[in-house]
Amino acid sequence: MRETPEFETDPYERNWMRFSLVILVVFAAGVALAGFGLGFEVPGEHARVDPRTVTDSGPFADPGVRDLGGGEYDVYMVARAWAFDPRDITVPAGSTLTFHITSVDVQHGFKLQDTNVNMQVVPGQVSTLSVTLDEPGTYPYICHEFCGVGHAAMFGTLTVEAEGGE
Ligand code: CUA
């Protein structure tokens, strides 16, 4: 009689399998937390626009800063090869800015230096992100998505003025 061989997983193998399962659970929890708890989401249909007509009417027809009062500002910005409109923004320290940015041609990027603001700017979508800036100074914003020969010249400057102005 032949003995039935006993199958036993090698302890190392078993531990790596457990470890892999733990990683999966941690990642799934992270995605769930980001999506449901922190509100991270890709722009949906509500943020969809027609890049050919988005500057004809509505907020993107007149890009710039809107003072909402109480230190809150909306910034409507249009990205095109190879400039941001507006190119210069000035707000007082302690302001909360909500950027609404869209592209009218190709994919661009929007990164506000020394902050967590970093977005893709895609034609047909409005990218939105808020930031509160307490520190006076100048914050350059740059296009970080290669968009053609003028890419390196695509930037602007956000100035945060000390309370009470200069
Ligand atoms: Cu726009 Cu690079």
mmCIF file of C-alpha atoms and ligand atoms in Angstrom, residues 80-82 84 107-109 143-148 151-152 154, ligand 1:
data_model
loop_
_atom_site.group_PDB
_atom_site.id
_atom_site.type_symbol
_atom_site.label_atom_id
_atom_site.label_comp_id
_atom_site.label_asym_id
_atom_site.label_seq_id
_atom_site.Cartn_x
_atom_site.Cartn_y
_atom_site.Cartn_z
ATOM 1 C CA ARG A 80 -4.429 76.465 -22.812
ATOM 2 C CA ALA A 81 -1.194 75.970 -24.707
ATOM 3 C CA TRP A 82 0.768 77.625 -23.225
ATOM 4 C CA PHE A 84 -2.893 79.910 -17.505
ATOM 5 C CA GLN A 107 -3.983 67.857 -21.241
ATOM 6 C CA HIS A 108 -2.187 70.186 -18.848
ATOM 7 C CA GLY A 109 -1.246 69.986 -15.192
ATOM 8 C CA CYS A 143 2.049 73.066 -15.749
ATOM 9 C CA HIS A 144 3.504 69.667 -14.956
ATOM 10 C CA GLU A 145 2.121 67.764 -17.917
ATOM 11 C CA PHE A 146 4.134 68.006 -21.122
ATOM 12 C CA CYS A 147 1.913 69.914 -23.539
ATOM 13 C CA GLY A 148 4.148 71.016 -26.394
ATOM 14 C CA HIS A 151 5.295 73.726 -21.867
ATOM 15 C CA ALA A 152 8.224 75.096 -19.862
ATOM 16 C CA MET A 154 3.428 77.687 -18.826
HETATM 17 CU CU1 CUA B 1 0.601 72.919 -20.202
HETATM 18 CU CU2 CUA B 1 2.616 71.692 -19.958
#
